[in-house]
mmCIF file of C-alpha atoms and ligand atoms in Angstrom:
data_model
loop_
_atom_site.group_PDB
_atom_site.id
_atom_site.type_symbol
_atom_site.label_atom_id
_atom_site.label_comp_id
_atom_site.label_asym_id
_atom_site.label_seq_id
_atom_site.Cartn_x
_atom_site.Cartn_y
_atom_site.Cartn_z
ATOM 1 C CA MET A 2 0.000 0.000 0.000
ATOM 2 C CA SER A 3 1.448 3.354 -1.049
ATOM 3 C CA GLN A 4 2.185 5.934 1.663
ATOM 4 C CA ILE A 5 1.333 8.707 -0.802
ATOM 5 C CA SER A 6 -1.706 7.261 -2.598
ATOM 6 C CA GLY A 7 -3.825 10.446 -2.253
ATOM 7 C CA ILE A 8 -1.073 12.620 -3.735
ATOM 8 C CA LEU A 9 -0.406 10.127 -6.552
ATOM 9 C CA GLU A 10 -4.083 10.217 -7.482
ATOM 10 C CA LYS A 11 -3.852 13.991 -7.981
ATOM 11 C CA LEU A 12 -0.716 13.696 -10.095
ATOM 12 C CA GLU A 13 -1.795 11.004 -12.542
ATOM 13 C CA GLY A 14 -0.586 11.725 -16.066
ATOM 14 C CA THR A 15 2.273 14.033 -14.960
ATOM 15 C CA SER A 16 6.027 13.300 -15.082
ATOM 16 C CA VAL A 17 6.212 13.836 -11.302
ATOM 17 C CA TYR A 18 3.839 10.878 -10.883
ATOM 18 C CA ASP A 19 6.415 8.610 -12.576
ATOM 19 C CA VAL A 20 9.250 9.989 -10.424
ATOM 20 C CA LEU A 21 7.272 9.345 -7.233
ATOM 21 C CA ILE A 22 6.350 5.807 -8.279
ATOM 22 C CA ASN A 23 10.037 5.085 -9.005
ATOM 23 C CA MET A 24 11.104 6.532 -5.672
ATOM 24 C CA GLU A 25 8.548 4.547 -3.713
ATOM 25 C CA GLU A 26 9.616 1.337 -5.454
ATOM 26 C CA ALA A 27 13.299 2.092 -4.740
ATOM 27 C CA TYR A 28 12.574 2.858 -1.064
ATOM 28 C CA GLU A 29 10.458 -0.310 -0.730
ATOM 29 C CA ARG A 30 13.314 -2.355 -2.164
ATOM 30 C CA ILE A 31 15.721 -0.894 0.399
ATOM 31 C CA SER A 32 13.293 -1.693 3.183
ATOM 32 C CA GLU A 33 12.794 -5.293 2.017
ATOM 33 C CA GLU A 34 16.523 -5.992 1.648
ATOM 34 C CA GLN A 35 17.357 -4.407 4.982
ATOM 35 C CA SER A 36 14.535 -6.261 6.767
ATOM 36 C CA SER A 37 15.929 -9.517 5.539
ATOM 37 C CA TRP A 38 19.388 -8.482 6.795
ATOM 38 C CA TYR A 39 18.073 -7.331 10.200
ATOM 39 C CA GLU A 40 16.255 -10.629 10.570
ATOM 40 C CA LYS A 41 19.397 -12.672 9.938
ATOM 41 C CA ALA A 42 22.011 -10.431 11.609
ATOM 42 C CA LYS A 43 19.875 -9.160 14.523
ATOM 43 C CA PHE A 44 22.048 -6.029 14.510
ATOM 44 C CA THR A 45 20.100 -2.756 14.785
ATOM 45 C CA CYS A 46 20.767 0.817 15.948
ATOM 46 C CA PRO A 47 20.760 1.260 19.734
ATOM 47 C CA SER A 48 17.262 2.232 20.885
ATOM 48 C CA GLY A 49 16.655 6.030 20.898
ATOM 49 C CA CYS A 50 20.115 6.871 19.457
ATOM 50 C CA GLY A 51 19.633 9.431 16.636
ATOM 51 C CA GLN A 52 23.163 10.863 16.903
ATOM 52 C CA CYS A 53 23.575 10.603 13.131
ATOM 53 C CA CYS A 54 20.885 13.324 12.667
ATOM 54 C CA GLU A 55 21.927 15.735 15.430
ATOM 55 C CA ASN A 56 24.695 17.524 13.552
ATOM 56 C CA PHE A 57 23.874 16.466 10.024
ATOM 57 C CA GLU A 58 21.418 17.831 7.491
ATOM 58 C CA PRO A 59 20.931 15.720 4.342
ATOM 59 C CA ASP A 60 21.429 17.138 0.845
ATOM 60 C CA LEU A 61 18.697 15.946 -1.498
ATOM 61 C CA PHE A 62 18.325 15.196 -5.173
ATOM 62 C CA GLU A 63 15.111 16.638 -6.591
ATOM 63 C CA CYS A 64 13.473 13.184 -6.708
ATOM 64 C CA GLU A 65 14.137 12.717 -2.964
ATOM 65 C CA ALA A 66 12.758 16.189 -2.206
ATOM 66 C CA LEU A 67 9.657 15.433 -4.301
ATOM 67 C CA TYR A 68 9.025 12.198 -2.406
ATOM 68 C CA MET A 69 9.570 13.936 0.949
ATOM 69 C CA ALA A 70 7.196 16.760 -0.065
ATOM 70 C CA ALA A 71 4.565 14.287 -1.309
ATOM 71 C CA TRP A 72 4.854 12.214 1.883
ATOM 72 C CA MET A 73 4.439 15.306 4.050
ATOM 73 C CA LEU A 74 1.468 16.657 2.058
ATOM 74 C CA GLU A 75 -0.209 13.261 2.409
ATOM 75 C CA ASN A 76 0.681 12.485 6.033
ATOM 76 C CA GLN A 77 1.445 15.837 7.729
ATOM 77 C CA ARG A 78 -0.292 18.438 5.592
ATOM 78 C CA GLU A 79 -0.293 21.220 8.217
ATOM 79 C CA VAL A 80 3.455 20.871 8.835
ATOM 80 C CA ALA A 81 4.075 20.753 5.078
ATOM 81 C CA LEU A 82 2.161 24.025 4.633
ATOM 82 C CA GLN A 83 4.207 25.655 7.420
ATOM 83 C CA ILE A 84 7.432 24.507 5.787
ATOM 84 C CA ALA A 85 6.230 25.841 2.424
ATOM 85 C CA ASP A 86 5.892 29.193 4.234
ATOM 86 C CA GLY A 87 9.514 28.891 5.414
ATOM 87 C CA SER A 88 8.961 27.672 8.990
ATOM 88 C CA PHE A 89 10.447 24.290 9.965
ATOM 89 C CA PRO A 90 9.060 22.492 13.049
ATOM 90 C CA PHE A 91 12.439 21.947 14.786
ATOM 91 C CA GLU A 92 14.385 24.950 13.520
ATOM 92 C CA LYS A 93 18.009 25.103 14.614
ATOM 93 C CA ALA A 94 21.271 26.508 13.270
ATOM 94 C CA LYS A 95 22.918 23.093 12.835
ATOM 95 C CA GLY A 96 21.620 19.613 12.007
ATOM 96 C CA CYS A 97 18.460 18.324 10.401
ATOM 97 C CA GLN A 98 15.420 20.622 10.664
ATOM 98 C CA LEU A 99 13.161 17.540 10.818
ATOM 99 C CA TYR A 100 14.885 15.924 13.819
ATOM 100 C CA ASN A 101 12.653 15.839 16.892
ATOM 101 C CA PRO A 102 14.880 15.682 20.011
ATOM 102 C CA ALA A 103 11.869 15.001 22.253
ATOM 103 C CA SER A 104 10.808 11.799 20.491
ATOM 104 C CA ASP A 105 12.500 8.422 21.025
ATOM 105 C CA TYR A 106 12.190 7.857 17.274
ATOM 106 C CA HIS A 107 13.657 11.328 16.482
ATOM 107 C CA CYS A 108 12.898 11.479 12.737
ATOM 108 C CA SER A 109 9.603 13.380 12.324
ATOM 109 C CA ILE A 110 9.191 12.305 8.678
ATOM 110 C CA TYR A 111 10.387 8.696 8.857
ATOM 111 C CA GLY A 112 8.318 7.432 5.894
ATOM 112 C CA GLY A 113 9.535 10.311 3.703
ATOM 113 C CA ARG A 114 13.215 10.320 4.703
ATOM 114 C CA PRO A 115 15.839 10.389 1.931
ATOM 115 C CA TYR A 116 18.339 7.781 0.730
ATOM 116 C CA VAL A 117 21.200 8.647 3.061
ATOM 117 C CA CYS A 118 18.986 8.225 6.129
ATOM 118 C CA ARG A 119 17.737 4.852 4.895
ATOM 119 C CA LEU A 120 21.218 3.572 4.064
ATOM 120 C CA PHE A 121 23.354 4.959 6.907
ATOM 121 C CA GLY A 122 24.376 2.222 9.320
ATOM 122 C CA ALA A 123 22.543 -0.550 7.452
ATOM 123 C CA SER A 124 24.449 -1.006 4.202
ATOM 124 C CA SER A 125 27.801 -2.281 2.998
ATOM 125 C CA SER A 126 30.176 -1.024 0.311
ATOM 126 C CA TYR A 127 32.278 -2.721 -2.375
ATOM 127 C CA SER A 128 36.074 -2.959 -2.139
ATOM 128 C CA LYS A 129 38.308 -2.446 -5.221
ATOM 129 C CA GLU A 130 38.275 -6.216 -5.618
ATOM 130 C CA GLY A 131 34.475 -6.210 -5.858
ATOM 131 C CA ARG A 132 33.900 -7.797 -2.450
ATOM 132 C CA LYS A 133 31.478 -6.330 0.070
ATOM 133 C CA SER A 134 32.735 -4.836 3.322
ATOM 134 C CA TRP A 135 30.927 -3.410 6.352
ATOM 135 C CA LYS A 136 31.794 -1.064 9.189
ATOM 136 C CA PRO A 137 29.687 -0.419 12.301
ATOM 137 C CA CYS A 138 28.249 3.127 12.454
ATOM 138 C CA LYS A 139 30.751 5.552 14.037
ATOM 139 C CA PHE A 140 28.142 6.591 16.625
ATOM 140 C CA TYR A 141 27.571 3.013 17.835
ATOM 141 C CA PRO A 142 28.757 2.946 21.483
ATOM 142 C CA SER A 143 31.979 0.919 21.806
ATOM 143 C CA SER A 144 30.672 -0.726 24.962
ATOM 144 C CA VAL A 145 27.576 -2.045 23.138
ATOM 145 C CA LEU A 146 29.719 -3.300 20.262
ATOM 146 C CA ALA A 147 32.023 -5.040 22.753
ATOM 147 C CA SER A 148 29.038 -6.803 24.358
ATOM 148 C CA HIS A 149 27.985 -8.342 21.031
ATOM 149 C CA THR A 150 28.630 -12.087 20.591
ATOM 150 C CA PRO A 151 31.278 -12.216 19.210
ATOM 151 C CA PRO A 152 32.579 -8.778 20.348
ATOM 152 C CA LEU A 153 32.752 -6.083 17.634
ATOM 153 C CA GLU A 154 34.957 -3.029 17.138
ATOM 154 C CA HIS A 155 34.879 0.213 15.166
ATOM 155 C CA ARG A 156 36.721 -1.109 12.114
ATOM 156 C CA GLN A 157 36.163 -2.334 8.575
ATOM 157 C CA TYR A 158 35.011 -5.968 8.306
ATOM 158 C CA SER A 159 35.557 -7.908 5.088
ATOM 159 C CA GLU A 160 32.666 -9.839 3.541
ATOM 160 C CA GLU A 161 33.884 -13.097 5.117
ATOM 161 C CA GLU A 162 34.414 -11.492 8.537
ATOM 162 C CA THR A 163 30.959 -9.855 8.427
ATOM 163 C CA LEU A 164 29.397 -13.221 7.630
ATOM 164 C CA ASN A 165 31.268 -14.767 10.555
ATOM 165 C CA VAL A 166 30.359 -12.117 13.126
ATOM 166 C CA LEU A 167 26.802 -11.218 12.005
ATOM 167 C CA GLY A 168 25.683 -14.239 9.983
ATOM 168 C CA ALA A 169 24.776 -12.003 7.002
ATOM 169 C CA VAL A 170 26.191 -9.056 5.042
ATOM 170 C CA PRO A 171 24.063 -5.908 4.700
ATOM 171 C CA PRO A 172 22.970 -4.963 1.147
ATOM 172 C CA ALA A 173 25.506 -2.783 -0.740
ATOM 173 C CA MET A 174 24.748 0.934 -0.883
ATOM 174 C CA SER A 175 25.546 1.161 -4.611
ATOM 175 C CA ASP A 176 23.186 -1.744 -5.418
ATOM 176 C CA LEU A 177 20.379 -0.129 -3.417
ATOM 177 C CA MET A 178 20.938 3.225 -5.160
ATOM 178 C CA GLN A 179 20.831 1.631 -8.627
ATOM 179 C CA GLY A 180 17.107 2.244 -9.141
ATOM 180 C CA ALA A 181 17.448 5.943 -8.311
ATOM 181 C CA LEU A 182 20.647 6.656 -10.190
ATOM 182 C CA SER A 183 19.048 5.601 -13.454
ATOM 183 C CA PHE A 184 16.704 8.616 -13.377
ATOM 184 C CA ILE A 185 18.940 11.279 -11.767
ATOM 185 C CA PRO A 186 20.726 13.339 -14.463
ATOM 186 C CA ASP A 187 24.576 13.279 -14.144
ATOM 187 C CA SER A 188 24.624 17.074 -13.974
ATOM 188 C CA GLU A 189 22.153 17.327 -11.076
ATOM 189 C CA ARG A 190 23.491 18.739 -7.819
ATOM 190 C CA THR A 191 22.030 18.063 -4.384
ATOM 191 C CA VAL A 192 20.597 20.830 -2.163
ATOM 192 C CA VAL A 193 20.308 20.891 1.630
ATOM 193 C CA ILE A 194 16.797 20.170 3.060
ATOM 194 C CA ARG A 195 16.135 23.655 4.443
ATOM 195 C CA ASP A 196 16.725 25.150 0.988
ATOM 196 C CA ILE A 197 15.042 22.592 -1.273
ATOM 197 C CA LEU A 198 11.991 21.412 0.705
ATOM 198 C CA PRO A 199 9.907 24.640 0.956
ATOM 199 C CA ALA A 200 10.182 25.280 -2.797
ATOM 200 C CA THR A 201 9.488 21.623 -3.625
ATOM 201 C CA ILE A 202 6.309 21.533 -1.510
ATOM 202 C CA LYS A 203 5.107 24.689 -3.309
ATOM 203 C CA LYS A 204 6.012 23.205 -6.676
ATOM 204 C CA LEU A 205 4.118 19.979 -5.939
ATOM 205 C CA MET A 206 1.030 21.908 -4.795
ATOM 206 C CA TRP A 207 1.181 24.006 -7.943
ATOM 207 C CA ILE A 208 1.389 20.904 -10.156
ATOM 208 C CA MET A 209 -1.541 19.306 -8.307
ATOM 209 C CA ASN A 210 -3.562 22.488 -8.720
ATOM 210 C CA MET A 211 -2.790 22.561 -12.417
ATOM 211 C CA ASN A 212 -3.660 18.857 -12.659
ATOM 212 C CA GLY A 213 -6.921 19.127 -10.692
ATOM 213 C CA ASN A 214 -7.855 19.642 -7.084
ATOM 214 C CA ASP A 215 -5.069 19.381 -4.443
ATOM 215 C CA ASN A 216 -7.309 19.476 -1.383
ATOM 216 C CA PRO A 217 -8.422 16.107 0.079
ATOM 217 C CA ASN A 218 -11.547 17.862 1.500
ATOM 218 C CA GLY A 219 -12.645 18.852 -1.963
ATOM 219 C CA THR A 220 -12.124 22.647 -1.897
ATOM 220 C CA PRO A 221 -9.580 23.767 -4.482
ATOM 221 C CA ASN A 222 -6.741 25.928 -3.142
ATOM 222 C CA ALA A 223 -5.577 29.062 -4.930
ATOM 223 C CA PRO A 224 -2.645 28.259 -7.269
ATOM 224 C CA MET A 225 0.768 28.965 -5.701
ATOM 225 C CA ALA A 226 3.919 30.092 -7.460
ATOM 226 C CA ALA A 227 6.519 27.333 -7.893
HETATM 227 S S1 SF4 B 302 15.397 13.259 7.623
HETATM 228 FE FE1 SF4 B 302 15.008 12.134 9.526
HETATM 229 S S2 SF4 B 302 16.541 10.443 9.538
HETATM 230 FE FE2 SF4 B 302 17.219 11.979 8.006
HETATM 231 S S3 SF4 B 302 18.672 13.353 9.096
HETATM 232 FE FE3 SF4 B 302 16.585 14.292 9.217
HETATM 233 S S4 SF4 B 302 15.731 13.532 11.171
HETATM 234 FE FE4 SF4 B 302 17.477 12.202 10.642
#
């Protein structure tokens, strides 16, 4: 079941519809492959951590920003409208503007989060020799790693070592990104969330207005500038 079905309905026949369908499929694939890894390896982030978001704000490709905007308009419309007006819910000078320090889950837009947030800590990379390797997240507490059976450290593990210590190797980041890379132009540059998201929400609302009625309650909104 799509997490943005209402928005997709209003975008049928547009090129943005195709981008969003591709993104949702790519994100679902990541989720399926990681679930299978979590099940076998039983290695997850420490409960309530969130350190990776505290001093980091993701840069997004347009397709990621479009999915995030669509997810917010579908699931958190009021917040999306505030962001379109330039006001983020957890505004701060540094770090992600969507990070909620008061929640144990921290990410306030979990279903709409971008690639880097889905891949960080739960993916492997390829060595020059074409073998996978994995490294525990740098924020993982050393004491928790040491209590793993067998004990783990903050270092690179080869494919064979990862199999020995975790029983499975996480999916490779480049393989998981394959679906997205095929429709991101080589020349496209990424833009930080606080700069790209307000304009992308406005753009999406404008496209929906041009394509029909963007209001789930049935009252058309006035067209907005992209
Ligand atoms: S989008 Fe969510 S997961 Fe990604 S950095 Fe922001 S708060 Fe963290």
